[in-house]
Amino acid sequence: MAKLWHKDYSLDTLIEQFTVGDDNVLDRDLVNADCVASMAHADMLRSMAVLTSEQYDSLRKELRAIIEMSDRGEFPIEPADEDCHTAIENHLTAALGESGKRIHTGRSRNDQVIAALRLYTRAYLLELQAACLELASGLADFAQTHRNLPMPGRTHMQIAMPSSVGLWAGAFAEQIVDDLRLAAAAYQLNNRSPLGSAASYGVPLALDRERVADALAFSGVQNNVLYVNNSRGKLESIVLDAVSQIMLTLSKLAQDLILFSMPEFCYFTLPREICTGSSIMPQKRNPAMLELIRAKTFTVTGYCLQVKGIVAGLPSGYNQDFQETKAALIGGARIGLASVRVMNLVIGKLTVNEDRLIQGFIPEIYATDRALELVAEGMPFRDAYREIGAHLDDVQGMDPHQAIEKKHYRGAPGNLGLDLVRGDIARMRGEMEREGARIDKKIENLVGRPVAFYR
Amino acid sequence: MAKLWHKDYSLDTLIEQFTVGDDNVLDRDLVNADCVASMAHADMLRSMAVLTSEQYDSLRKELRAIIEMSDRGEFPIEPADEDCHTAIENHLTAALGESGKRIHTGRSRNDQVIAALRLYTRAYLLELQAACLELASGLADFAQTHRNLPMPGRTHMQIAMPSSVGLWAGAFAEQIVDDLRLAAAAYQLNNRSPLGSAASYGVPLALDRERVADALAFSGVQNNVLYVNNSRGKLESIVLDAVSQIMLTLSKLAQDLILFSMPEFCYFTLPREICTGSSIMPQKRNPAMLELIRAKTFTVTGYCLQVKGIVAGLPSGYNQDFQETKAALIGGARIGLASVRVMNLVIGKLTVNEDRLIQGFIPEIYATDRALELVAEGMPFRDAYREIGAHLDDVQGMDPHQAIEKKHYRGAPGNLGLDLVRGDIARMRGEMEREGARIDKKIENLVGRPVAFYR
Amino acid sequence: MAKLWHKDYSLDTLIEQFTVGDDNVLDRDLVNADCVASMAHADMLRSMAVLTSEQYDSLRKELRAIIEMSDRGEFPIEPADEDCHTAIENHLTAALGESGKRIHTGRSRNDQVIAALRLYTRAYLLELQAACLELASGLADFAQTHRNLPMPGRTHMQIAMPSSVGLWAGAFAEQIVDDLRLAAAAYQLNNRSPLGSAASYGVPLALDRERVADALAFSGVQNNVLYVNNSRGKLESIVLDAVSQIMLTLSKLAQDLILFSMPEFCYFTLPREICTGSSIMPQKRNPAMLELIRAKTFTVTGYCLQVKGIVAGLPSGYNQDFQETKAALIGGARIGLASVRVMNLVIGKLTVNEDRLIQGFIPEIYATDRALELVAEGMPFRDAYREIGAHLDDVQGMDPHQAIEKKHYRGAPGNLGLDLVRGDIARMRGEMEREGARIDKKIENLVGRPVAFYR
Amino acid sequence: MAKLWHKDYSLDTLIEQFTVGDDNVLDRDLVNADCVASMAHADMLRSMAVLTSEQYDSLRKELRAIIEMSDRGEFPIEPADEDCHTAIENHLTAALGESGKRIHTGRSRNDQVIAALRLYTRAYLLELQAACLELASGLADFAQTHRNLPMPGRTHMQIAMPSSVGLWAGAFAEQIVDDLRLAAAAYQLNNRSPLGSAASYGVPLALDRERVADALAFSGVQNNVLYVNNSRGKLESIVLDAVSQIMLTLSKLAQDLILFSMPEFCYFTLPREICTGSSIMPQKRNPAMLELIRAKTFTVTGYCLQVKGIVAGLPSGYNQDFQETKAALIGGARIGLASVRVMNLVIGKLTVNEDRLIQGFIPEIYATDRALELVAEGMPFRDAYREIGAHLDDVQGMDPHQAIEKKHYRGAPGNLGLDLVRGDIARMRGEMEREGARIDKKIENLVGRPVAFYR
């Protein structure tokens, strides 16, 4: 079908391919979002009498039909369509004639794309939060189960001081919860309606932006119409930065698990049904999924960098460069969610080998404890440190369980405070579920059925 | 003086230089923070009877003396000291003997470094927010002043639709305010006490972490002691991500100003006292500070990338790699604040050339407005679009002021809604000032005088 | 079909999806390469009597059949196959039984992947060089045509000194030729046979690595078998770095063209058949392909960063992380080649507007020339500079053509030296064509038909 | 002193600080280079009769005096000077009057900066190559010494197949030699004279660019004067890319050494005089220098990214953004060279623990060897693989030394081919030394004494 801006001459084929890029593939993820946003826009056009009620009803019905096709994987976006927005308008015009030709009144593809991306991102961030909270909860449970299990604490990857499996797992539970604070900031910035911005400068029509925002369950309108377009890409990079923080946490967890499941440590065992094999070595059980999480951390950082680089130095208003941020957003989003889910599965299947953990408690791990015993007898710390340091071979071992229990102030191995992180998880889960229910209700009001914006 | 971990053999000189790196220079920025954190730690040691009241008083006095020396630029950190923490402990031991040897009881350089960086970062983020709010406020004023001044709106850097100087400046005011939401999230994650973590695994002493947190005006304790160390670098990258968002906004503003002050546009004039010259061309007035802001946006992104790359894939616990994140944090922080201040100065000195702005209103800028007039007469938008497109040479000009006024819904050029962003600025300024006053009071309680943590 | 490392239990589905990733899609680009490398490997196995001549012939025939299917887009790689290497081995085993089960003797998927990537990369780099030389040649022609056409020279985007369209275009021609020196270094490092490395540590068989290398037209063998695997990812990043340098050149060219085709300059006109339109603004002709080249420069940099980040800090030997570098290489490679081709098309269609170029010669552009006239009269330069600077309003214009001609030393606007770059282009083209012919001949010897390794 | 472009009004202080940045510090590294380039330029001005022989002689003498001051650390560059170029011109004018005012004839700070950076970079790359060849040579010696010492080969960090310390070290020797091919490409691109470019557009004087290029021992002139400026930043990124490849190699080597010196492996022991200690744990011997190399790999990548980001999308001609690339180049260069030297020292001091290496040879490491024994008996590989895989517990151990020796084809553990890499090292060292001698001679001709361009 024709492009929305079709002229009476043809675009060079090489240029056409280059400018369309992968949009016709990527946009499969945005069809539902664009249909719903179009419905809200049409509803406003009806309130402005640009559309009749009949026209609105037929548009709504047809948009719902597109959603259903899309859910079945049957709504095609041809390269000649450029993107989902054109495919949808073309479909509406073919099916309904004049109503289809009217739906673009008062909007531009620019704000359509932004609106679709915000609905997509909103749904994504809710799923990401849910998955993260499940992982944090799994880690907190794991920490609780193994709270008294000794584990050598390391710094510089060398043996440092007595620690516990509980402290180790609890650290990650807290970290993921903290990571979600950035996802929450991204959520708030994202959850505002861009519609009415048009091509960045508004239109000479009496658009009712609040009505549209409310129908789409946005928290409100993003005010300045130029700012709407100027925030394109930036918002994507904020989302990707939030994802990258989660990946950084998973990366450390993955590295710990890869290291500590090597035969030389064997603190943890990864069950064979989550490990991959080798084409040549019959014995291999490889922690491929953990290595991929480690690697994909950089994939996400790289995507984020692409987006920030693209928007840096762009002048105000829409620039085609923005198109190039879409694949990075969608690619990075998918990686983040899949990685969290995979890690959650790994933690759920992890076995802990107490004997190997205890074996790691070589005497020198107690050097600091022994120095602090001298401190308890009145020696200044720096003198005690030097005294022990000068006679390292004489450092006596101790019971690793007791070594943990003696560190019993808040947050230390003997006092993990898991109730705190569990309280945070419960609170965040509640807020998230209320927000999800609020949105679902509004969308169902508008569309007449639930819609999956991220899948 | 000796390193804290001094042994009876010497470190290879090349290795020593390499491992100390620039810490002795960078740490000048952290001396005050470490002194104040050491005071809070000493106060706790006194409450635990590890220090007597006399010992505490002498330590407090000597730490205050170091702050004063540091404020005068007279507290030296020699390469042989490795860093400020060692220099301070060595100074205390030299001055006070046994009290100095006791102050390290129950802590590690790891949590000392983190504590100092948090106090530094907290002060920095407050200054950054203040500067950003000033810039946002200046932009809102500029927008208000020029709210009716027409400016060609562009997309793809080509002439698009009528816009105004007010819309343009207002967009940036809103963007900066939004950027501060990420700085606020970073602030919250930063403003928790790491002390008690020691070398990542706690110590077998009855430390009172809440007491220390309160004395330092932190909002509370970061719970899990391993998480404290695991968050090193990540937090730095969160701060730098927040700074990078501000830089992205400034970068666009800089690019607009560079473009629109070229002689071919001359929408804006930059006064000569902020422009630099050329060594060979007598006539040049270069917008060097804007070009540098554009460039430094990538410097900050690069710093952030350094930090994320460094921490990705690091196993749990302290790793020396963290040291390499310090220069990136401090470097990126300085750039962010300086750039905001420079931009604020530029906006305050900008002249607007109405005649050149009006000249930009070539007839085709009204093509969309003319299409929407056909829509008002009942033609479907897509038909109107094609009709105008087929007769572009016939598009009639109109009065640019009226073209703006006709776009009068919320956020559009004729209805900027500057009260909204001004309300946000006022609210954020109030919160920030209350937080600053709260901290200053606590710190003065502890130290007996105000302390500059960022300068 | 089954994985090569298939066991008697099933891999968790979520893990399976995660570890296979997009390999089954990406590997479509590697099927031909793997078939040809497998043929060379089988030929060696025949020489070692691991395969009979009949087995070799049937394998060769079947591998050729796979190439033909793949060329028609009809060789499927199912997610269950993991990748093309498994799909091919499974296909051979299904078609030929025992011969298929023997082909993996003495190799690993690791060195198979590397071999396929090297054949793919070699073909890619030859195509990239050809496209770059064509663009450089087009730019040199453009420079020649417009060698006397004045163009305002700018620094800091402000008017600086007299220049010419020829100087401008010639600068890019030389830059692209220089960029190819990095592609050439990447080519040499790439063009060595990895086979025989197996899983990084070789095998206890008498493999003849030189025979395989020769059959595949590699320049030789990459010696150390562990280094073969350790170079995975690094080589990809070297290729992407070379592509990124080309993109940086195109990015500057794109930015110049976007700027200088704005209506305020109109030095250049982009014909409408290569510009895109707007969905809302009927008049728009957007330089979308140039904006995308500008944006894609960062996409390539980001891909390169992904790869470098992934391999940094990986221990020796194969790690699954390497898998994550494949999409970056293939994605970045495609962008680079497409961008060069698009730019070549743009340069070929560019119109130059002499009157608008001349208009840019405001008097101050001659300030330095006038200062140098005072120097010619004996005044020291710094005094002449100050003299002119103090009386800028008195600077007299001159003929722009003469201003260019007066700068006639080597490389200056009046003496472009285009023969130099043209000589380089001719020489590089010759070398490339000889290398291509050499490879084609060897491959046809092995396969019995030509094979497209990059398409 | 005054800026070169000093006007009759003052630059705003904030702007001045911001635009000067750290140039007055960074430029200490460029003083010698600028003095020598200025000498060559003055020599040409004499040949053009812009300077008399007396003027030239006095300039040469004074420039030599500046070099001597600079070598003693006594040539000050004040912030008010902006950079070394201004400081030097001001010094010359103060000392010599009119001659100083004439030296800027026919050049711009832009090409001066570029010339100085090229001389600096040339000297740096020669030192970097020398250090790399020394490290590669040390690794080859280490490989030779331990060529028969078994070492468990790993993939996915799990036990894979028999390998040797010789294979491990030899892999790194070859990798570093390959990395130098990129440094060599960077060297060639760098080693051309930019002078004559002036502010990007040449000057209307009869400059003799070849004479200057020859005096400075450049391989020739970079032709197009606009290209000279357009290559700024790009060249820096090419150098940093080359450094980053070396860092990637060191990063892997560092990670291997950190891992394999953990107590659980103890394959290698790092002597205590190169390890650092802990402030709290008396027993710690930390491989801090290796962790820092691992971290600094990302610092270099980040610097490179800064430079590429800065130059991407910049229009032609000089832009102030280039200034921001200087710190990245100098910072990244220093890190690269220091890291190579530190690693060389580490390799020289490494102890190998044969018993711990042998301990790593658990029976499953021979699974593939056993499968290939079945192949030798006629079983197809894939069947043999499955057979062994089904009875992993029955896999018999073997003598690790024999397991290595059985892999005796080229590049395999039993046939390291160290003569190849040693041949490369010798050849490259010879070329480098000839090039160094050639340059030294030319420079001494010009200056009358040797000059250190990098220190």
PDB file of C-alpha atoms in Angstrom, chain C residues 52-173:
ATOM      1  CA  THR C  52      36.737 -42.716   2.159  1.00  0.00           C
ATOM      2  CA  SER C  53      36.732 -40.999  -1.216  1.00  0.00           C
ATOM      3  CA  GLU C  54      33.140 -42.115  -1.692  1.00  0.00           C
ATOM      4  CA  GLN C  55      32.134 -40.680   1.648  1.00  0.00           C
ATOM      5  CA  TYR C  56      33.884 -37.445   0.786  1.00  0.00           C
ATOM      6  CA  ASP C  57      32.181 -37.230  -2.598  1.00  0.00           C
ATOM      7  CA  SER C  58      28.758 -37.784  -1.123  1.00  0.00           C
ATOM      8  CA  LEU C  59      29.404 -35.232   1.618  1.00  0.00           C
ATOM      9  CA  ARG C  60      30.613 -32.698  -0.943  1.00  0.00           C
ATOM     10  CA  LYS C  61      27.568 -33.279  -3.094  1.00  0.00           C
ATOM     11  CA  GLU C  62      25.204 -32.928  -0.178  1.00  0.00           C
ATOM     12  CA  LEU C  63      26.952 -29.806   1.102  1.00  0.00           C
ATOM     13  CA  ARG C  64      26.623 -28.306  -2.361  1.00  0.00           C
ATOM     14  CA  ALA C  65      22.939 -29.151  -2.272  1.00  0.00           C
ATOM     15  CA  ILE C  66      22.632 -27.295   1.019  1.00  0.00           C
ATOM     16  CA  ILE C  67      24.329 -24.248  -0.507  1.00  0.00           C
ATOM     17  CA  GLU C  68      21.810 -24.328  -3.331  1.00  0.00           C
ATOM     18  CA  MET C  69      18.898 -24.622  -0.922  1.00  0.00           C
ATOM     19  CA  SER C  70      20.328 -21.796   1.135  1.00  0.00           C
ATOM     20  CA  ASP C  71      20.742 -19.606  -1.951  1.00  0.00           C
ATOM     21  CA  ARG C  72      17.043 -20.131  -2.655  1.00  0.00           C
ATOM     22  CA  GLY C  73      16.208 -19.368   0.981  1.00  0.00           C
ATOM     23  CA  GLU C  74      15.067 -22.920   1.491  1.00  0.00           C
ATOM     24  CA  PHE C  75      17.477 -24.371   4.016  1.00  0.00           C
ATOM     25  CA  PRO C  76      15.689 -24.172   7.350  1.00  0.00           C
ATOM     26  CA  ILE C  77      17.414 -23.732  10.712  1.00  0.00           C
ATOM     27  CA  GLU C  78      14.962 -24.628  13.443  1.00  0.00           C
ATOM     28  CA  PRO C  79      15.353 -23.274  16.965  1.00  0.00           C
ATOM     29  CA  ALA C  80      15.756 -26.916  18.050  1.00  0.00           C
ATOM     30  CA  ASP C  81      18.846 -27.083  15.839  1.00  0.00           C
ATOM     31  CA  GLU C  82      20.474 -24.281  17.825  1.00  0.00           C
ATOM     32  CA  ASP C  83      22.505 -23.019  14.883  1.00  0.00           C
ATOM     33  CA  CYS C  84      23.492 -23.624  11.273  1.00  0.00           C
ATOM     34  CA  HIS C  85      26.341 -25.944  12.203  1.00  0.00           C
ATOM     35  CA  THR C  86      24.012 -28.375  13.922  1.00  0.00           C
ATOM     36  CA  ALA C  87      21.396 -28.054  11.205  1.00  0.00           C
ATOM     37  CA  ILE C  88      24.006 -28.918   8.580  1.00  0.00           C
ATOM     38  CA  GLU C  89      25.465 -31.873  10.500  1.00  0.00           C
ATOM     39  CA  ASN C  90      21.969 -33.151  11.221  1.00  0.00           C
ATOM     40  CA  HIS C  91      21.049 -32.773   7.559  1.00  0.00           C
ATOM     41  CA  LEU C  92      24.159 -34.658   6.451  1.00  0.00           C
ATOM     42  CA  THR C  93      23.566 -37.437   8.934  1.00  0.00           C
ATOM     43  CA  ALA C  94      19.932 -37.765   7.892  1.00  0.00           C
ATOM     44  CA  ALA C  95      20.879 -37.830   4.213  1.00  0.00           C
ATOM     45  CA  LEU C  96      24.071 -39.870   4.357  1.00  0.00           C
ATOM     46  CA  GLY C  97      24.156 -41.720   7.657  1.00  0.00           C
ATOM     47  CA  GLU C  98      27.663 -42.608   8.754  1.00  0.00           C
ATOM     48  CA  SER C  99      29.482 -39.996   6.657  1.00  0.00           C
ATOM     49  CA  GLY C 100      27.513 -37.343   8.473  1.00  0.00           C
ATOM     50  CA  LYS C 101      28.483 -38.789  11.823  1.00  0.00           C
ATOM     51  CA  ARG C 102      32.140 -38.659  10.843  1.00  0.00           C
ATOM     52  CA  ILE C 103      32.440 -35.091   9.628  1.00  0.00           C
ATOM     53  CA  HIS C 104      32.822 -33.618  13.107  1.00  0.00           C
ATOM     54  CA  THR C 105      35.988 -35.661  13.679  1.00  0.00           C
ATOM     55  CA  GLY C 106      38.731 -33.326  14.793  1.00  0.00           C
ATOM     56  CA  ARG C 107      36.778 -30.153  15.011  1.00  0.00           C
ATOM     57  CA  SER C 108      34.469 -28.347  17.406  1.00  0.00           C
ATOM     58  CA  ARG C 109      31.590 -26.015  16.824  1.00  0.00           C
ATOM     59  CA  ASN C 110      33.891 -23.346  18.196  1.00  0.00           C
ATOM     60  CA  ASP C 111      36.322 -23.486  15.333  1.00  0.00           C
ATOM     61  CA  GLN C 112      33.490 -24.105  12.881  1.00  0.00           C
ATOM     62  CA  VAL C 113      31.808 -20.883  13.927  1.00  0.00           C
ATOM     63  CA  ILE C 114      35.071 -19.010  13.690  1.00  0.00           C
ATOM     64  CA  ALA C 115      35.821 -20.443  10.238  1.00  0.00           C
ATOM     65  CA  ALA C 116      32.370 -19.516   8.967  1.00  0.00           C
ATOM     66  CA  LEU C 117      32.664 -16.016  10.373  1.00  0.00           C
ATOM     67  CA  ARG C 118      36.047 -15.542   8.738  1.00  0.00           C
ATOM     68  CA  LEU C 119      34.783 -16.551   5.313  1.00  0.00           C
ATOM     69  CA  TYR C 120      31.762 -14.309   5.803  1.00  0.00           C
ATOM     70  CA  THR C 121      33.902 -11.414   7.012  1.00  0.00           C
ATOM     71  CA  ARG C 122      36.406 -11.810   4.194  1.00  0.00           C
ATOM     72  CA  ALA C 123      33.684 -11.574   1.576  1.00  0.00           C
ATOM     73  CA  TYR C 124      32.120  -8.679   3.425  1.00  0.00           C
ATOM     74  CA  LEU C 125      35.332  -6.703   3.631  1.00  0.00           C
ATOM     75  CA  LEU C 126      35.904  -7.118  -0.085  1.00  0.00           C
ATOM     76  CA  GLU C 127      32.423  -5.797  -0.830  1.00  0.00           C
ATOM     77  CA  LEU C 128      32.861  -2.973   1.645  1.00  0.00           C
ATOM     78  CA  GLN C 129      36.143  -1.962   0.045  1.00  0.00           C
ATOM     79  CA  ALA C 130      34.600  -2.024  -3.400  1.00  0.00           C
ATOM     80  CA  ALA C 131      31.727   0.178  -2.289  1.00  0.00           C
ATOM     81  CA  CYS C 132      34.060   2.581  -0.493  1.00  0.00           C
ATOM     82  CA  LEU C 133      36.315   2.901  -3.514  1.00  0.00           C
ATOM     83  CA  GLU C 134      33.298   3.644  -5.651  1.00  0.00           C
ATOM     84  CA  LEU C 135      32.198   6.339  -3.241  1.00  0.00           C
ATOM     85  CA  ALA C 136      35.695   7.782  -3.016  1.00  0.00           C
ATOM     86  CA  SER C 137      35.874   7.813  -6.773  1.00  0.00           C
ATOM     87  CA  GLY C 138      32.490   9.543  -6.989  1.00  0.00           C
ATOM     88  CA  LEU C 139      33.639  12.153  -4.514  1.00  0.00           C
ATOM     89  CA  ALA C 140      36.862  12.724  -6.417  1.00  0.00           C
ATOM     90  CA  ASP C 141      34.862  13.212  -9.631  1.00  0.00           C
ATOM     91  CA  PHE C 142      32.525  15.593  -7.843  1.00  0.00           C
ATOM     92  CA  ALA C 143      35.539  17.491  -6.526  1.00  0.00           C
ATOM     93  CA  GLN C 144      37.051  17.658  -9.986  1.00  0.00           C
ATOM     94  CA  THR C 145      33.822  18.960 -11.513  1.00  0.00           C
ATOM     95  CA  HIS C 146      33.416  21.639  -8.867  1.00  0.00           C
ATOM     96  CA  ARG C 147      37.090  22.396  -8.231  1.00  0.00           C
ATOM     97  CA  ASN C 148      36.675  26.085  -9.006  1.00  0.00           C
ATOM     98  CA  LEU C 149      33.339  26.575  -7.342  1.00  0.00           C
ATOM     99  CA  PRO C 150      33.678  28.817  -4.278  1.00  0.00           C
ATOM    100  CA  MET C 151      32.172  27.645  -0.992  1.00  0.00           C
ATOM    101  CA  PRO C 152      32.423  29.489   2.299  1.00  0.00           C
ATOM    102  CA  GLY C 153      34.844  27.689   4.574  1.00  0.00           C
ATOM    103  CA  ARG C 154      33.656  27.389   8.151  1.00  0.00           C
ATOM    104  CA  THR C 155      35.136  26.747  11.541  1.00  0.00           C
ATOM    105  CA  HIS C 156      32.964  26.510  14.642  1.00  0.00           C
ATOM    106  CA  MET C 157      30.134  26.487  12.054  1.00  0.00           C
ATOM    107  CA  GLN C 158      30.826  30.200  11.589  1.00  0.00           C
ATOM    108  CA  ILE C 159      32.120  31.861   8.431  1.00  0.00           C
ATOM    109  CA  ALA C 160      35.901  31.419   8.368  1.00  0.00           C
ATOM    110  CA  MET C 161      37.819  31.647   5.072  1.00  0.00           C
ATOM    111  CA  PRO C 162      37.291  31.169   1.323  1.00  0.00           C
ATOM    112  CA  SER C 163      37.073  27.551   0.272  1.00  0.00           C
ATOM    113  CA  SER C 164      35.717  25.519  -2.624  1.00  0.00           C
ATOM    114  CA  VAL C 165      33.293  22.703  -3.286  1.00  0.00           C
ATOM    115  CA  GLY C 166      36.259  20.829  -4.698  1.00  0.00           C
ATOM    116  CA  LEU C 167      38.227  21.093  -1.464  1.00  0.00           C
ATOM    117  CA  TRP C 168      35.187  19.976   0.490  1.00  0.00           C
ATOM    118  CA  ALA C 169      34.494  16.893  -1.637  1.00  0.00           C
ATOM    119  CA  GLY C 170      38.167  16.036  -2.053  1.00  0.00           C
ATOM    120  CA  ALA C 171      38.599  15.972   1.727  1.00  0.00           C
ATOM    121  CA  PHE C 172      36.023  13.193   1.960  1.00  0.00           C
ATOM    122  CA  ALA C 173      37.528  11.231  -0.919  1.00  0.00           C
TER     123      ALA C 173
END
